[in-house]
Coordinates of C-alpha atoms in Angstrom, one line a residue:
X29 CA 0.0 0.0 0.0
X30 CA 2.8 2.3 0.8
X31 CA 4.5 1.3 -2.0
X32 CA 1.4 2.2 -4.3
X33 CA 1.2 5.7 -2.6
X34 CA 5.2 6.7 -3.2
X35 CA 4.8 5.9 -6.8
X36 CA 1.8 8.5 -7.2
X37 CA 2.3 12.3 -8.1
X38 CA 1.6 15.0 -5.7
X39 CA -1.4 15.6 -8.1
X40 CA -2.7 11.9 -8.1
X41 CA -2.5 12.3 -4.8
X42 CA -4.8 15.2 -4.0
X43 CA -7.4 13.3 -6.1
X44 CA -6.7 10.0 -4.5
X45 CA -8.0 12.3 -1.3
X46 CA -10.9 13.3 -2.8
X47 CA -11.7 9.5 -3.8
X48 CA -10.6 9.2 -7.4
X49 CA -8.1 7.1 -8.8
X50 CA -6.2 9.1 -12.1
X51 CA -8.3 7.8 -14.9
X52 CA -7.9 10.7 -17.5
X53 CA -4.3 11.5 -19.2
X54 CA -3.2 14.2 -17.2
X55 CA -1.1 16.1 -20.0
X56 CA -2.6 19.3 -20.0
X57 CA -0.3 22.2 -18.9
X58 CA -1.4 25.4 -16.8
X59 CA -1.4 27.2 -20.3
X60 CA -3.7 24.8 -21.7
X61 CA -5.9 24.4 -18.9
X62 CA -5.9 28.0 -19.3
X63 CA -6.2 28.2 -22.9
X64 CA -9.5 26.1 -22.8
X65 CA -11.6 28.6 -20.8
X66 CA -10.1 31.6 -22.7
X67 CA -11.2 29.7 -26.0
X68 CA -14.9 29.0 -24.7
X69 CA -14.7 32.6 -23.4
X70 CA -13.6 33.6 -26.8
X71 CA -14.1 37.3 -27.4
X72 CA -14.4 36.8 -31.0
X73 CA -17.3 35.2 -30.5
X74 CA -19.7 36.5 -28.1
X75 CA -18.9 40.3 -28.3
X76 CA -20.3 39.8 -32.0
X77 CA -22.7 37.0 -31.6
X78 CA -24.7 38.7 -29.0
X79 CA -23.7 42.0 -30.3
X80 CA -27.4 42.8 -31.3
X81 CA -28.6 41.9 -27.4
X82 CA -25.9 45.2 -26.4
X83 CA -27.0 47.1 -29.3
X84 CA -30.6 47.6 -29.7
X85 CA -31.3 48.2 -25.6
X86 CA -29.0 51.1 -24.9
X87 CA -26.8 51.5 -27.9
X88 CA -23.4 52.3 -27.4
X89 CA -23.6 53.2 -23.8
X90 CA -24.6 49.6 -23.0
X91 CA -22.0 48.8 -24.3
X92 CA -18.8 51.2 -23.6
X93 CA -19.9 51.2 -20.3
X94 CA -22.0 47.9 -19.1
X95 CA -19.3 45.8 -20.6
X96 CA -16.4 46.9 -17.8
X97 CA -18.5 47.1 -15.1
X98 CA -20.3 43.8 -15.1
X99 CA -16.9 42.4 -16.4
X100 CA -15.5 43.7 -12.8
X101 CA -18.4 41.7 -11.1
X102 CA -17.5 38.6 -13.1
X103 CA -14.0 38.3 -12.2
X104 CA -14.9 38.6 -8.3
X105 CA -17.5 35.3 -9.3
X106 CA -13.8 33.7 -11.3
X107 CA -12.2 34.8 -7.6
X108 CA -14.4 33.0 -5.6
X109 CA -14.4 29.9 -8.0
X110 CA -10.3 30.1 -8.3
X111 CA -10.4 29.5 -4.2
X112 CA -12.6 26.6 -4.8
X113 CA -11.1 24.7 -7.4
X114 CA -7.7 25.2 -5.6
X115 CA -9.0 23.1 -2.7
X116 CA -11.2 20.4 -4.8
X117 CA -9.6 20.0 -8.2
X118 CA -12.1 17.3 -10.0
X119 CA -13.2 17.0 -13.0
X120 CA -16.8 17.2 -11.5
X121 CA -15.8 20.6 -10.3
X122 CA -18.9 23.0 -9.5
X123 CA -21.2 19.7 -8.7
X124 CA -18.2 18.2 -6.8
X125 CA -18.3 21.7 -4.9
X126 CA -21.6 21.2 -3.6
X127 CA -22.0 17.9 -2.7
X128 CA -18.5 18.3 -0.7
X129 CA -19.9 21.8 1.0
X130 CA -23.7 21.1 1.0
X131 CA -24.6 17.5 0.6
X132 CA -25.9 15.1 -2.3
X133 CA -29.1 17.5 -2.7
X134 CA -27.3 20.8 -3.2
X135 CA -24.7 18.2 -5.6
X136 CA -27.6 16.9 -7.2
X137 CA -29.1 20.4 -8.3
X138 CA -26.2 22.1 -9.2
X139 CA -24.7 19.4 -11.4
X140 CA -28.0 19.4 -13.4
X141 CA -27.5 23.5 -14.0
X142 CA -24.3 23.3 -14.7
X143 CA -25.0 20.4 -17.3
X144 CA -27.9 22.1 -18.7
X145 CA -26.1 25.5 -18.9
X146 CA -22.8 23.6 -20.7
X147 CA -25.1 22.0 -23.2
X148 CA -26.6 25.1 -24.1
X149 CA -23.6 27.2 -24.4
X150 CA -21.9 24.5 -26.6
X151 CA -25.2 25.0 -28.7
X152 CA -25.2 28.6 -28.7
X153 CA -21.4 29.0 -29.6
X154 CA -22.4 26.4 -32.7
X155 CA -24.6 28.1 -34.0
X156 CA -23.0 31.1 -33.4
X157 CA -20.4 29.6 -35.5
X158 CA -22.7 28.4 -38.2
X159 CA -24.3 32.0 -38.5
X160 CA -20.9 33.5 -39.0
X161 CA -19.7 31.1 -41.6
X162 CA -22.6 31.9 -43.5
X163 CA -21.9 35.7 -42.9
X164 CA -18.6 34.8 -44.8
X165 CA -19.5 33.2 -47.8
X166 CA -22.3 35.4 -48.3
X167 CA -20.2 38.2 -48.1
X168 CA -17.9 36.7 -50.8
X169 CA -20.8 35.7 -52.9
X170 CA -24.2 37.1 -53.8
X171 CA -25.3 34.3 -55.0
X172 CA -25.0 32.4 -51.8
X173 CA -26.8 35.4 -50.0
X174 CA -29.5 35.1 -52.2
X175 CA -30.4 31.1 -51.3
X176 CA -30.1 32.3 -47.6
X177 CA -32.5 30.4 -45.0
X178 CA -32.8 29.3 -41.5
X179 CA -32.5 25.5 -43.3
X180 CA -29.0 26.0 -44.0
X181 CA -28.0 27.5 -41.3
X182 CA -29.4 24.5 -39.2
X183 CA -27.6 22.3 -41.2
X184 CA -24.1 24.1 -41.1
X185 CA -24.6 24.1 -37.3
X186 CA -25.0 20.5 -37.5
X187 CA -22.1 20.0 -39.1
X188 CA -20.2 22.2 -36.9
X189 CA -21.2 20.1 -33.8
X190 CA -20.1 16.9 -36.0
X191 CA -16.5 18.1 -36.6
X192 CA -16.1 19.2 -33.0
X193 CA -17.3 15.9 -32.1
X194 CA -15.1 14.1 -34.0
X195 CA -11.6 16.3 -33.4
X196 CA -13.0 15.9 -29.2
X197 CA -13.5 11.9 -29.6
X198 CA -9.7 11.5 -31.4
X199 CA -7.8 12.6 -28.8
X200 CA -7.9 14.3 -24.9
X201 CA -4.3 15.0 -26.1
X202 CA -4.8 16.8 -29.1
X203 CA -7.6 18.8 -27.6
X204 CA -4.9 20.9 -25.6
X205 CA -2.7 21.2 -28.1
X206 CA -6.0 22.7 -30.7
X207 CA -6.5 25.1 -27.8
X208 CA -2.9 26.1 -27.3
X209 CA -3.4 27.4 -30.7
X210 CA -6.4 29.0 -30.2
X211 CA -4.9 31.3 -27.6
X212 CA -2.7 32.6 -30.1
X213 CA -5.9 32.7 -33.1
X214 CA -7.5 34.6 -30.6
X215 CA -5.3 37.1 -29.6
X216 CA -3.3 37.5 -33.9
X217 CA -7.0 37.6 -34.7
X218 CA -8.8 40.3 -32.7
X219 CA -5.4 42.5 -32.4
X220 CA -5.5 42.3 -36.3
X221 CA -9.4 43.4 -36.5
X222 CA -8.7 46.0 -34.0
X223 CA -6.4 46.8 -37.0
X224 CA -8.6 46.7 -39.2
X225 CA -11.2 48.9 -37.9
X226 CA -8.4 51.2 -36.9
X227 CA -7.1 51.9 -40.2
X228 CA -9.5 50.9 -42.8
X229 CA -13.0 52.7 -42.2
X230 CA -12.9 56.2 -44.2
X231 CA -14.2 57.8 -40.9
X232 CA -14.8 57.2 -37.6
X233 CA -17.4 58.0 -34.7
X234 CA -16.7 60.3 -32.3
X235 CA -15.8 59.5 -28.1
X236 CA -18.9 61.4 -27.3
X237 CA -21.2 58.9 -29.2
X238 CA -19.6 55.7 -28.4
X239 CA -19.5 56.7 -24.3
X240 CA -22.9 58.6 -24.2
X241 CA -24.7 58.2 -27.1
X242 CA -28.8 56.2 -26.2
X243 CA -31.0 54.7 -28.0
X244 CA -34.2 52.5 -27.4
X245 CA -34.8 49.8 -30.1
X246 CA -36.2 47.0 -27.5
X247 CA -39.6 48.1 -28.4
X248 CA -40.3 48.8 -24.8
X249 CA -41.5 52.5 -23.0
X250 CA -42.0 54.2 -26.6
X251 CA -38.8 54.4 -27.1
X252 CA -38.1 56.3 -23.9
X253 CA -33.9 56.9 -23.4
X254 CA -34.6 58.7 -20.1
X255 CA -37.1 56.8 -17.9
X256 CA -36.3 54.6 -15.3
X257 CA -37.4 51.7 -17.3
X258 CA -34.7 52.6 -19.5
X259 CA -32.1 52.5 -17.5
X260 CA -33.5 49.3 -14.3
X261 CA -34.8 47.3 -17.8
X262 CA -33.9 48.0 -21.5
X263 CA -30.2 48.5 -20.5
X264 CA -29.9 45.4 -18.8
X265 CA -31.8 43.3 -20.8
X266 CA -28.4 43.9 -22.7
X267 CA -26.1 42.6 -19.9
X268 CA -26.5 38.9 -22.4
X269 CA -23.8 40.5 -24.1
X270 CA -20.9 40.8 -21.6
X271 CA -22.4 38.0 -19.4
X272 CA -22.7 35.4 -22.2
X273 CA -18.9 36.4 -23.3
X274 CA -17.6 35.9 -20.5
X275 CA -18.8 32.2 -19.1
X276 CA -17.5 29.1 -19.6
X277 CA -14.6 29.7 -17.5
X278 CA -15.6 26.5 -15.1
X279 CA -13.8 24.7 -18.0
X280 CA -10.7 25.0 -16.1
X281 CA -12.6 22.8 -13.3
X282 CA -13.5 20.3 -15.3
X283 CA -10.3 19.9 -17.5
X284 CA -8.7 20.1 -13.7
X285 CA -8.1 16.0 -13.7
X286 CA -5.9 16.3 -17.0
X287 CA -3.9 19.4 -15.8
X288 CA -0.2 18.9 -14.6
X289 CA -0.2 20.9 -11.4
X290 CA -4.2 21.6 -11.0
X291 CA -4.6 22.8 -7.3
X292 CA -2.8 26.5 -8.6
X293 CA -3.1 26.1 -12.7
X294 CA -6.8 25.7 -12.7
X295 CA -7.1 28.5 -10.2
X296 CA -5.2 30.9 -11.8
X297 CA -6.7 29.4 -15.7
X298 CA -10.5 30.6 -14.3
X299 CA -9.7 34.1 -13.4
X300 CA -7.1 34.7 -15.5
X301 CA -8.7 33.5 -18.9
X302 CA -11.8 35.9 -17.4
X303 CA -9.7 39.4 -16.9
X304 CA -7.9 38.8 -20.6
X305 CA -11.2 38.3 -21.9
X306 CA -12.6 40.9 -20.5
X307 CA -9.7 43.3 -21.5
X308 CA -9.1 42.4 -24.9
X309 CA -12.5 42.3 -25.4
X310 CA -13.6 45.5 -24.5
X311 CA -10.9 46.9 -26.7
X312 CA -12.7 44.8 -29.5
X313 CA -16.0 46.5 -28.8
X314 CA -14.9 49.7 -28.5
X315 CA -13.4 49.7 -32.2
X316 CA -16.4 48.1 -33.5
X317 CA -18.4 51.2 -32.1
X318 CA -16.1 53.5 -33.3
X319 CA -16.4 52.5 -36.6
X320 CA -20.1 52.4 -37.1
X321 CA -21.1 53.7 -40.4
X322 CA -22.4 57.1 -40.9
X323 CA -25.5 57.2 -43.2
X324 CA -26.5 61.3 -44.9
X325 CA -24.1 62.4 -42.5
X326 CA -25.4 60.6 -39.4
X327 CA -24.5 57.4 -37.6
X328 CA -26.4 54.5 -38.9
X329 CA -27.8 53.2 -35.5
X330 CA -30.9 51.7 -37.2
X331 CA -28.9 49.7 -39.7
X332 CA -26.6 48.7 -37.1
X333 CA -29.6 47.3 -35.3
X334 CA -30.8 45.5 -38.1
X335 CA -27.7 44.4 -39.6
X336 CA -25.1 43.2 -36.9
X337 CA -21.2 43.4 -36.6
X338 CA -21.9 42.3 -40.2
X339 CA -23.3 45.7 -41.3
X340 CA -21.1 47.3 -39.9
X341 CA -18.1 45.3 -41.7
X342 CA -19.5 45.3 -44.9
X343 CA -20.4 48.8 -45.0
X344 CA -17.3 50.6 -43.0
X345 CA -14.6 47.9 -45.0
X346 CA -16.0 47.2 -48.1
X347 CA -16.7 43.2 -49.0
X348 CA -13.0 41.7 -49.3
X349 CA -11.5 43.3 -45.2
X350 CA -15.3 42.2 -44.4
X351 CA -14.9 38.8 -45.2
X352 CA -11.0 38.4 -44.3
X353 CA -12.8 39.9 -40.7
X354 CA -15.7 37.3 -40.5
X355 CA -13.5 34.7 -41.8
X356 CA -10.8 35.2 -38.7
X357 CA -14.5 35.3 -36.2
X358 CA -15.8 32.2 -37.9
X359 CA -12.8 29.9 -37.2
X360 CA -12.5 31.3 -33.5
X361 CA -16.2 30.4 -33.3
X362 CA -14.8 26.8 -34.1
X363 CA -12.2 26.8 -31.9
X364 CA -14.6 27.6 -29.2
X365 CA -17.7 25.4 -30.2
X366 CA -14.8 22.5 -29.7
X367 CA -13.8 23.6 -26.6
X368 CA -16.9 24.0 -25.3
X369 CA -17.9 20.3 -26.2
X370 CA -14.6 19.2 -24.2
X371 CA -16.0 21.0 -21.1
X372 CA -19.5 19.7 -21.4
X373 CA -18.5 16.4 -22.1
X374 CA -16.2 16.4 -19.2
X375 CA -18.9 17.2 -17.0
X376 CA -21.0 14.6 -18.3
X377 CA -18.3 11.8 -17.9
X378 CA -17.7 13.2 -14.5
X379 CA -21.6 13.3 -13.5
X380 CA -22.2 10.0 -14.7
X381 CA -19.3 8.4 -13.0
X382 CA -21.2 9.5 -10.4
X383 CA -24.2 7.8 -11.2
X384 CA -26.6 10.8 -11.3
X385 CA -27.3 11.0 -15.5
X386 CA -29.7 8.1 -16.9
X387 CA -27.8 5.6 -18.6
X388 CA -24.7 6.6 -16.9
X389 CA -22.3 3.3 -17.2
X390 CA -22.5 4.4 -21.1
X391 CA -21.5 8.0 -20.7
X392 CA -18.8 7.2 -18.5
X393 CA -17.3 4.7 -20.5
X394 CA -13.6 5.9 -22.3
X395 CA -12.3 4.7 -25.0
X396 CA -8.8 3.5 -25.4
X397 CA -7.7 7.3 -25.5
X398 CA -9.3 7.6 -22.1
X399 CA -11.5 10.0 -24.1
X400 CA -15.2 9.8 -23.2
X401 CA -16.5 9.4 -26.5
X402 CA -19.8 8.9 -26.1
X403 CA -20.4 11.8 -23.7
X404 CA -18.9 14.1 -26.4
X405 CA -21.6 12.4 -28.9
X406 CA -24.3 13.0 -26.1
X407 CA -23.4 16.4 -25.7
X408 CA -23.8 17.5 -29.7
X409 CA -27.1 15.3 -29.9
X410 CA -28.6 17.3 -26.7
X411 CA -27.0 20.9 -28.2
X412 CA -29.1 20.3 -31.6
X413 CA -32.2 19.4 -30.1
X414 CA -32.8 22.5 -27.6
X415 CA -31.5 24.8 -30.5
X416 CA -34.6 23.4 -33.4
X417 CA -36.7 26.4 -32.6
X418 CA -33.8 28.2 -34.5
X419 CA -35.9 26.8 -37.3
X420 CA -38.7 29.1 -37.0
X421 CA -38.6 32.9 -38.0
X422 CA -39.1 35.9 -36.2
X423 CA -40.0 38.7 -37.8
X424 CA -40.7 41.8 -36.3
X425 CA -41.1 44.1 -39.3
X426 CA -42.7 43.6 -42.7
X427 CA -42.4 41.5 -46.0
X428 CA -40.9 44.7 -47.0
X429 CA -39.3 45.7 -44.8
X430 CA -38.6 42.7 -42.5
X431 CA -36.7 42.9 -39.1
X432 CA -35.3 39.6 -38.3
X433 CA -34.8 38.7 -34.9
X434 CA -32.5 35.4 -33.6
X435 CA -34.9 35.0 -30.4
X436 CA -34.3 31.4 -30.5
X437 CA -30.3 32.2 -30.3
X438 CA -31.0 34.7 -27.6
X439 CA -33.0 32.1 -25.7
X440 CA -30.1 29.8 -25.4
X441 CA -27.4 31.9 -24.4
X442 CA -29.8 33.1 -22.1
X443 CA -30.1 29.4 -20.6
X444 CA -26.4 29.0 -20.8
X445 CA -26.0 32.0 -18.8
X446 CA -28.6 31.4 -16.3
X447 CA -27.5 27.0 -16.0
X448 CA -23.8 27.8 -15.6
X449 CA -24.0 30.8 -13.3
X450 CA -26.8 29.5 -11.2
X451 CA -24.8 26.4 -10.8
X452 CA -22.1 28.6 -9.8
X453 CA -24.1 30.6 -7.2
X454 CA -24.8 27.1 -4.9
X455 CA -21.1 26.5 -4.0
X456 CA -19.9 30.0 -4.0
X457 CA -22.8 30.6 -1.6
X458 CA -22.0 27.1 0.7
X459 CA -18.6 28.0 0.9
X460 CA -19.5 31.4 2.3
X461 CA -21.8 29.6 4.7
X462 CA -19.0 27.2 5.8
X463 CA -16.9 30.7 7.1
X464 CA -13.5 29.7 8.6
X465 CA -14.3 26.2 8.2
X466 CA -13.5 25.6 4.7
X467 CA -9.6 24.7 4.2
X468 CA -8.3 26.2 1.1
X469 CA -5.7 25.1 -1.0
X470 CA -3.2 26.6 -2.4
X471 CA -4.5 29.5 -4.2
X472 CA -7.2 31.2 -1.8
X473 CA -9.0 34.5 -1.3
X474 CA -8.5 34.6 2.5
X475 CA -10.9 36.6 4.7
X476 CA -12.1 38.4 1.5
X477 CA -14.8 36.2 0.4
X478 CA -17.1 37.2 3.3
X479 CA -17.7 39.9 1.1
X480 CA -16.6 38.7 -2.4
X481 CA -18.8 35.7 -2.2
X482 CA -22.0 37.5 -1.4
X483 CA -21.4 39.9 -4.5
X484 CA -20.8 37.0 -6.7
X485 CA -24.2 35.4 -5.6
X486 CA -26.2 38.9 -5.6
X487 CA -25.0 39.5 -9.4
X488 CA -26.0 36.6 -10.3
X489 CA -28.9 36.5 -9.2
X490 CA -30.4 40.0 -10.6
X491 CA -28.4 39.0 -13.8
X492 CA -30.4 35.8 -14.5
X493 CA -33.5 37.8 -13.4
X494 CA -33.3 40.2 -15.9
X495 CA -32.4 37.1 -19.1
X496 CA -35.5 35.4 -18.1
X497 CA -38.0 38.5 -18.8
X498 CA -39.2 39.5 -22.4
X499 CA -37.1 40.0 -25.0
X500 CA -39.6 42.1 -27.1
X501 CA -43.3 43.4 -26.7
X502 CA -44.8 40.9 -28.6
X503 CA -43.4 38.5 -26.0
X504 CA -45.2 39.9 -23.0
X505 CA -48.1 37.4 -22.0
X506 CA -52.0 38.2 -22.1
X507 CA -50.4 41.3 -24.3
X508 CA -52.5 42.2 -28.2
X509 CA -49.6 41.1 -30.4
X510 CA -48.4 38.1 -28.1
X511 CA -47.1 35.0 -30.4
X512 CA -45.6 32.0 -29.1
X513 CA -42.6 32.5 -32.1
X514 CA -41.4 35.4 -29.8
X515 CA -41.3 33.8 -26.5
X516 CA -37.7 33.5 -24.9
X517 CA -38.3 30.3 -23.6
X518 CA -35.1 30.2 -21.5
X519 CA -37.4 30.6 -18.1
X520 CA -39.8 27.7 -19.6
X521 CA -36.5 25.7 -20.0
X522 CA -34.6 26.1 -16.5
X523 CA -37.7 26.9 -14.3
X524 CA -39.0 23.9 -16.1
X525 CA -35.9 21.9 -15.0
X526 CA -35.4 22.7 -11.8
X527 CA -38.8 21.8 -11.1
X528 CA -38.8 18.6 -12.7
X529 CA -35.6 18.2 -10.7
X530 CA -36.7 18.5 -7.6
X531 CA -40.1 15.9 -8.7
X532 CA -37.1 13.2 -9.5
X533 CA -35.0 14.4 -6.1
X534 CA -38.2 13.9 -3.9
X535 CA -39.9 10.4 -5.8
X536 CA -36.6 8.9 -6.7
X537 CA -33.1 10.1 -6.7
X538 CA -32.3 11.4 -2.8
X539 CA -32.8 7.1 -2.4
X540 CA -29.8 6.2 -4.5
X541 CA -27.6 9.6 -5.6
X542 CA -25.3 10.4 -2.3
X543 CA -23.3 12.6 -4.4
X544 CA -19.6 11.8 -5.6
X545 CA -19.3 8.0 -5.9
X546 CA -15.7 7.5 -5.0
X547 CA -13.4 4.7 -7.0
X548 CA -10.3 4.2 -5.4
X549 CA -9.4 2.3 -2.2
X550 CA -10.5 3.8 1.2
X551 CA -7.8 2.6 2.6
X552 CA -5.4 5.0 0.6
X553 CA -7.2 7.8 1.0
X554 CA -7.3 7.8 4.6
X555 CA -3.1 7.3 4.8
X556 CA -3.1 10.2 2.4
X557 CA -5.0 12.2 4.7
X558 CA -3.0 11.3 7.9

């Protein structure tokens, strides 16, 4: 026995402690571990994704100024989660959290948000992906733009979870090294369309309108810019933007059981890969605002609305820097969509390990690789399926003059955002409950989460408030022009969860789930912990 002990790492043995024997290839460096939650992150995707949610409720205020300040409040959430991944580094991580800190229940709960929210991210970021390679091609050919529908789009998406599914399934190995290079495809790639939009545009807006210039298109107040329902509502119904960014950063948990060194490379990966983001992001934003096109002599804030980044691209760069500019965003989008499926899948193996997902001996099974293949598959099957209302069209204009809206997109990267952070909220909250008696590892806030902890919880909490209301009038129940079609169904997904949750916790699963099965002998992890 003490034989098998001296022949472990100082990493195997930390997670021999927590009950796990090493069952994943741990050959992921701190950069990498790093590198995947700045890829999911991925600035080059969300900031123009969800540009739209920034755009049309506030203009450029909500987004010169929202974007810093709820960036702040997110790295004090990456703070809190840093100490606790220091102390428990599994690849179960925020579940892991809870069950250790709060019992199977508050386990039980959490893993299901956090599984949700990771399934719905890596479905957002997909089709994020699949929009923006259609962007590209359209922008290179008219005739491509003119066969345009939701159909191919759908299908390209498809097709984007496929390939990530297949480059995840080949290799846990080749995983870090794809997001080693995405790091640097990041980081060339939005410092060269800062570039761009620096040097290209024949003019550019001025600081005055891109730090207090307001606008209303949300379709809510009239219009108003200077009612408190302007400013408590509209403005942060487009907090989606920063907040969607910047998630996925519990990757560094979950990756945690493959990284060389985990108890202070995952901690510093998580709020690390958050303030870069957040930085080289906002830089991002800001030249994408300043160089919003100026139409008879005035800034084009409607055709910004209705167009996207895209407008913006086309029309301020002309069709061949527009392209080379969506083309760089499209194959970042990939980057991430993969990394994301990594993460999720990594949850799912680790959840069903423990026993708490139906059919869990097949989702925790690993393949020769010690990849687990067929959580990765599960993963891109689930991502597809809550994304099909995609399918429908939104139109909130005319045949003429038609106003497209991608409420179903909105809709899941509301659900992403309101899964992973509510599933973040249970342990930061337990392990401010715990006080004092919570031991730390090596990387750990000390007496400042008494307060950090209780700001994390509080933001996330009004945050996912605000992403479950209405996205647009026509969305508002019992309302004249109310049609299911506009209906962010991201409440009627989680609400719906949770309470189906807690059906299965109280008829079934509080009999046989008692959180974190472990799978190594007792009997070393008890010498370990003398």
């Amino acid at each position: 026995m003490t034989d098998q002990i001296d022949n472990l790492t100082e990493d195997e043995k930390l997670l021999a402690k927590l009950g796990y024997k090493q069952d994943l290839n741990r050959s992921w460096s701190g950069f990498s571990n790093f590198a995947i939650s700045f890829s999911i992150i991925s600035i080059l995707a969300g900031c123009f994704t969800n540009f739209g949610a920034g755009w049309n409720n506030g203009g450029p205020i909500s987004i010169s100024w929202s974007w810093p300040i709820l960036s702040v409040f997110i790295l004090i959430i990456g703070f809190t989660m840093s100490e606790l991944v220091s102390a428990y580094p599994t690849s179960g991580g925020i579940y892991w959290w809870a069950s250790k800190l709060g019992g199977p229940a508050a386990g039980f709960f959490t893993g299901w948000l956090n599984l949700i929210g990771l399934i719905a991210v890596t479905a957002g970021v997909s089709y994020g992906c699949a929009t923006f390679i259609d962007l590209t091609i359209s922008t290179y050919s008219e005739t491509y733009a003119e066969s345009y529908s939701l159909t191919r789009v759908f299908i390209t998406f498809v097709i984007v979870l496929a390939l990530a599914s297949l480059l995840n399934i080949f290799s846990g190995h080749m995983m870090a090294i794809m997001n080693n290079v995405s790091v640097w495809w990041h980081v060339v790639g939005a410092t060269a369309i800062v570039a761009i939009l620096v040097f290209v545009p024949d003019q550019h807006q001025s600081i005055n309108y891109v730090f207090t210039e307001r606008f209303n298109n949300s379709g809510f107040a009239d219009g108003s810019t200077s009612s408190l329902f302007f400013f408590f509502a509209v403005i942060p119904f487009g907090f989606l933007l920063t907040q969607y960014t910047i998630t996925g950063f519990d990757a560094c948990a979950h990756l945690s059981e493959e990284t060389a060194s985990a108890t202070m490379g995952a901690a510093k990966g998580i709020w690390r890969s958050i303030f870069y983001s957040a930085l080289g992001g906002y830089i991002l934003l800001l030249a994408v605002v300043f160089a919003v096109p100026n139409l008879d002599g005035a800034p084009d804030n409607a055709g910004v609305g209705a167009g996207g980044v895209a407008y913006i691209f086309t029309t301020s760069l002309g069709t061949n820097w527009a392209t080379v500019v969506l083309f760089i965003s499209a194959s970042a989008q990939f980057y991430c969509a993969t990394s994301c499926l990594t993460s999720a899948s990594r949850m799912g193996f680790a959840f069903s390990r423990d026993g708490a997902v139906p059919g869990s001996a097949i989702w925790s099974k690993l393949t020769a690789a010690r990849v687990p293949a067929n959580a990765v598959m599960g993963v891109a099957v689930a991502a597809a399926l809550v994304t099909l209302p995609a399918l429908v069209e939104v139109n909130l204009g005319t045949a003429e003059e038609p106003l497209i809206l991608p409420i179903a997109f909105y809709a899941v990267t509301s659900i992403a955002v309101i899964g992973l952070y509510a599933s973040f909220a249970i342990p930061i909250w337990l392990r401010w409950r715990m006080g004092d008696a919570f031991e730390p590892g090596a990387w750990t806030n000390g007496s400042k989460y008494k307060w950090m902890n209780l700001i994390a919880v509080a933001e996330i909490v009004i945050v996912s408030l605000y992403l479950m209301m209405p996205f647009v009038p026509p969305a508002v129940p019992f309302s004249d022009d109310f049609s299911w079609k506009f209906v962010n169904y991201a409440p009627i997904v989680t609400v719906g969860a949770v309470l189906l949750l807690a059906i299965w916790w109280n008829v079934s699963a509080k009999k046989w789930f008692h959180g974190p099965i472990h799978n190594i002998d007792p009997a070393v992890a008890e010498l370990l912990d003398d």
